[in-house]
Coordinates of C-alpha atoms in Angstrom, one line a residue:
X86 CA 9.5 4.9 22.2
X87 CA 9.1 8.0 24.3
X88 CA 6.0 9.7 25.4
X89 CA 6.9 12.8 24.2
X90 CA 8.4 11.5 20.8
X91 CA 4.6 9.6 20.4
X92 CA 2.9 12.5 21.4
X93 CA 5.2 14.5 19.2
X94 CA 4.3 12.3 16.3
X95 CA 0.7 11.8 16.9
X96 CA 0.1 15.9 16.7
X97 CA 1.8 15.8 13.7
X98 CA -0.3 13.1 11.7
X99 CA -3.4 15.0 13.5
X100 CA -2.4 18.2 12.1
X101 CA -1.7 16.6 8.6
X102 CA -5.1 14.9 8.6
X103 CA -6.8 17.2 9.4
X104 CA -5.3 19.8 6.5
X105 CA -5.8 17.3 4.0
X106 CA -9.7 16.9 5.2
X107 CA -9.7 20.9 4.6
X108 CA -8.0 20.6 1.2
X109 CA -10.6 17.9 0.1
X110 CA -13.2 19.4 1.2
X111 CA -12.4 22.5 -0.7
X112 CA -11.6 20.8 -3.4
X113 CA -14.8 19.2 -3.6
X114 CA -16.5 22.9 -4.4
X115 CA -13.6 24.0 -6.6
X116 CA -12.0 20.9 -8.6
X117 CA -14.2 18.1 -7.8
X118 CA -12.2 16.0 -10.1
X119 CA -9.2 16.9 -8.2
X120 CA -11.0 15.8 -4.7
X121 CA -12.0 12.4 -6.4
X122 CA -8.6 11.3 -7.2
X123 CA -7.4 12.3 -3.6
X124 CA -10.4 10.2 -2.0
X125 CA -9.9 7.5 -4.2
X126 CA -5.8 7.6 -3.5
X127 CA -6.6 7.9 0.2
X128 CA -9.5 5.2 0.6
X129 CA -7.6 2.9 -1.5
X130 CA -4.3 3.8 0.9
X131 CA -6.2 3.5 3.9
X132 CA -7.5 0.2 2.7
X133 CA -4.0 -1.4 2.4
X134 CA -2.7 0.0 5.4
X135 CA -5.7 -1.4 7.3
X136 CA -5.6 -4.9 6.3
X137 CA -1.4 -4.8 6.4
X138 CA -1.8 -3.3 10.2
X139 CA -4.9 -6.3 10.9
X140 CA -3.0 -9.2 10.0
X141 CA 0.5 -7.7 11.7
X142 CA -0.1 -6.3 14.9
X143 CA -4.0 -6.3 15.1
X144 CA -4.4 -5.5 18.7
X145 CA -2.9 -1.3 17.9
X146 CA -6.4 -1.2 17.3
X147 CA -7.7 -1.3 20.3
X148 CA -5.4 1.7 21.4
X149 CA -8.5 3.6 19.6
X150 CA -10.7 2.8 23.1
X151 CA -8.6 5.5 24.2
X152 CA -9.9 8.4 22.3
X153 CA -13.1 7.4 21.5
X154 CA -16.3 8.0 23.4
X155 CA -17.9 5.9 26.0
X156 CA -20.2 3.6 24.0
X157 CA -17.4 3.3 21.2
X158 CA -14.9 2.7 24.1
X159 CA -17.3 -0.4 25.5
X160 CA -17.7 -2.0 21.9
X161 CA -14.1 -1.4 21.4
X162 CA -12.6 -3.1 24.3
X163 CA -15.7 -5.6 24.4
X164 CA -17.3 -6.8 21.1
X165 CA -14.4 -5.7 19.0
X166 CA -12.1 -6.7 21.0
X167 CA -12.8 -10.6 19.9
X168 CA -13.4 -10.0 16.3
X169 CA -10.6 -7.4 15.1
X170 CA -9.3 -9.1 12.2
X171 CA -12.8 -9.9 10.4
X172 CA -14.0 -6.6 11.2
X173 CA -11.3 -4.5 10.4
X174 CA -11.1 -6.6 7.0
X175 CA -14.5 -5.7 6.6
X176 CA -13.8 -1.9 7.0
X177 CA -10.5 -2.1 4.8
X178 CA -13.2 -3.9 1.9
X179 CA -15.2 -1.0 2.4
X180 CA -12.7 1.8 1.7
X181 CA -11.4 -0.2 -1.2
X182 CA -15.1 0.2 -2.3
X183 CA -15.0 4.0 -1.8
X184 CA -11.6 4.4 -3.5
X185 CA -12.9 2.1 -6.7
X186 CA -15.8 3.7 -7.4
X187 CA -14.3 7.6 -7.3
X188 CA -13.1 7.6 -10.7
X189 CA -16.6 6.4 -12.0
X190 CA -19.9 7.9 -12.3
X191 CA -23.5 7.4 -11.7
X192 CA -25.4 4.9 -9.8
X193 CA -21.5 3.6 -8.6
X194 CA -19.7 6.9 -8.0
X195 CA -23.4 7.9 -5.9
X196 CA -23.0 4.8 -3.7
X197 CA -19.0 5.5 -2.9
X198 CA -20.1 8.9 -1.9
X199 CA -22.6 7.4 0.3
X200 CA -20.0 4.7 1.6
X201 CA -17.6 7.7 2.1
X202 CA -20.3 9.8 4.3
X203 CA -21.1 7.1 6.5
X204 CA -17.6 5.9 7.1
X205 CA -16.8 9.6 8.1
X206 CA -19.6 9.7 10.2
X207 CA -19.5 6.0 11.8
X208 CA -15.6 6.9 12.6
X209 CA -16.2 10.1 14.2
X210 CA -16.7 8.9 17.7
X211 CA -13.0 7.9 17.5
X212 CA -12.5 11.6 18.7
X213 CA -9.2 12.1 18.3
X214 CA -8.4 8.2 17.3
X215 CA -10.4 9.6 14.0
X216 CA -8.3 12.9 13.9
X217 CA -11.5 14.7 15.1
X218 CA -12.7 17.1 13.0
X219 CA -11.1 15.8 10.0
X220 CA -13.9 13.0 9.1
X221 CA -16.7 15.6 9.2
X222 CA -14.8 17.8 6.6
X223 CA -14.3 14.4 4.8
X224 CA -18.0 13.7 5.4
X225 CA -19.2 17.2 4.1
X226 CA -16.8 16.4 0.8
X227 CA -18.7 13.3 -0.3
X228 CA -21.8 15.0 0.6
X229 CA -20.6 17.7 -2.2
X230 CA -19.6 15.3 -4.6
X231 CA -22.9 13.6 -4.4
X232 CA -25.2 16.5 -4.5
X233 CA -23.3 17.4 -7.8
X234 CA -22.3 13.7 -9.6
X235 CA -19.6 12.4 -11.9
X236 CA -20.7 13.5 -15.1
X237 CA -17.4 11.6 -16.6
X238 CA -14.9 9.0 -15.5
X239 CA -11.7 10.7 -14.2
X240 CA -10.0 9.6 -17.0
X241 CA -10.7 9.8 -20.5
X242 CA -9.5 7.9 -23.8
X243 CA -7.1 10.3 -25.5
X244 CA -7.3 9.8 -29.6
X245 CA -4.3 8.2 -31.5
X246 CA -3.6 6.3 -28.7
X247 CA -4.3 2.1 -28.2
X248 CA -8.0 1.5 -26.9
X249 CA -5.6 -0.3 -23.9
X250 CA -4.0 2.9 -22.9
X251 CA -5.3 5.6 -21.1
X252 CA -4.4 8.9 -20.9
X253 CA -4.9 9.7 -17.3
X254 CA -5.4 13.7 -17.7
X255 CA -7.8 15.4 -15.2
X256 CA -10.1 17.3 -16.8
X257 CA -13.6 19.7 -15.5

């Protein structure tokens, strides 16, 4: 693949990213319910696309040395270097975590908001590998959502229907 067709592609997903971050951020103050589904469609997303990259072609994530900063570059091509698969599994957990407990509420959808800001915040060395500034919009988000909780699952039982189907209508 070309340099310029990577580069050309790379900008692209940056610019993407980093829109999306802006729109679930904003969504967040506006239609929180709205910004839950999103996170929990993009942890969960990120989640399989991690643990389908890791057991593929796990040394592309190394190529994030590259952007990050200097201590994230050492661990990167040191520590992490040696341990990608069970760490990157870990992280790909983690998200799945995030994603599961968005359409919830309380003490659960509190602690994915949690998970959520310190992902954001533990991936923002990346720089650029992290689509810098994208996580912190992304950061400030879950900080929203969990300065103003769930007060309802996303979803909600809709009458005359089974108790096994749900109606998956988002609602304020």
């Amino acid at each position: 693949m070309s340099t310029f067709f990577f580069n050309y592609l790379f900008w692209i997903a940056y610019g993407v990213s980093n829109l999306a971050a802006v729109l679930l951020m904003i969504a967040c103050y506006k239609r929180p319910v709205v910004a839950r589904l999103g996170f929990a469609v993009l942890f969960g997303w990120a989640s399989w696309f991690n643990v389908s990259t890791v057991l593929e072609t796990p040394w592309v994530y190394t190529d994030f040395a590259d952007y990050a900063l200097l201590g994230y570059r050492w661990f990167i091509l040191g520590p992490f270097q040696k341990l990608v698969a069970p760490v990157v599994l870990a992280i790909a957990l983690g998200q799945l975590m995030i994603a599961a407990s968005m359409p919830l509420m309380g003490r659960f959808f509190k602690l994915g908001c949690l998970g959520g800001l310190l992902f954001s915040a533990a991936i923002l060395p990346l720089g650029l590998g992290s689509a810098f500034p994208a996580m912190v919009f992304i950061a400030v988000g879950f900080y929203r959502l969990y300065q103003h909780p769930a007060d309802r699952l996303l979803w909600k039982r809709s009458s005359g229907r089974s108790t096994r189907q749900l109606n998956l209508t988002l609602h304020n």
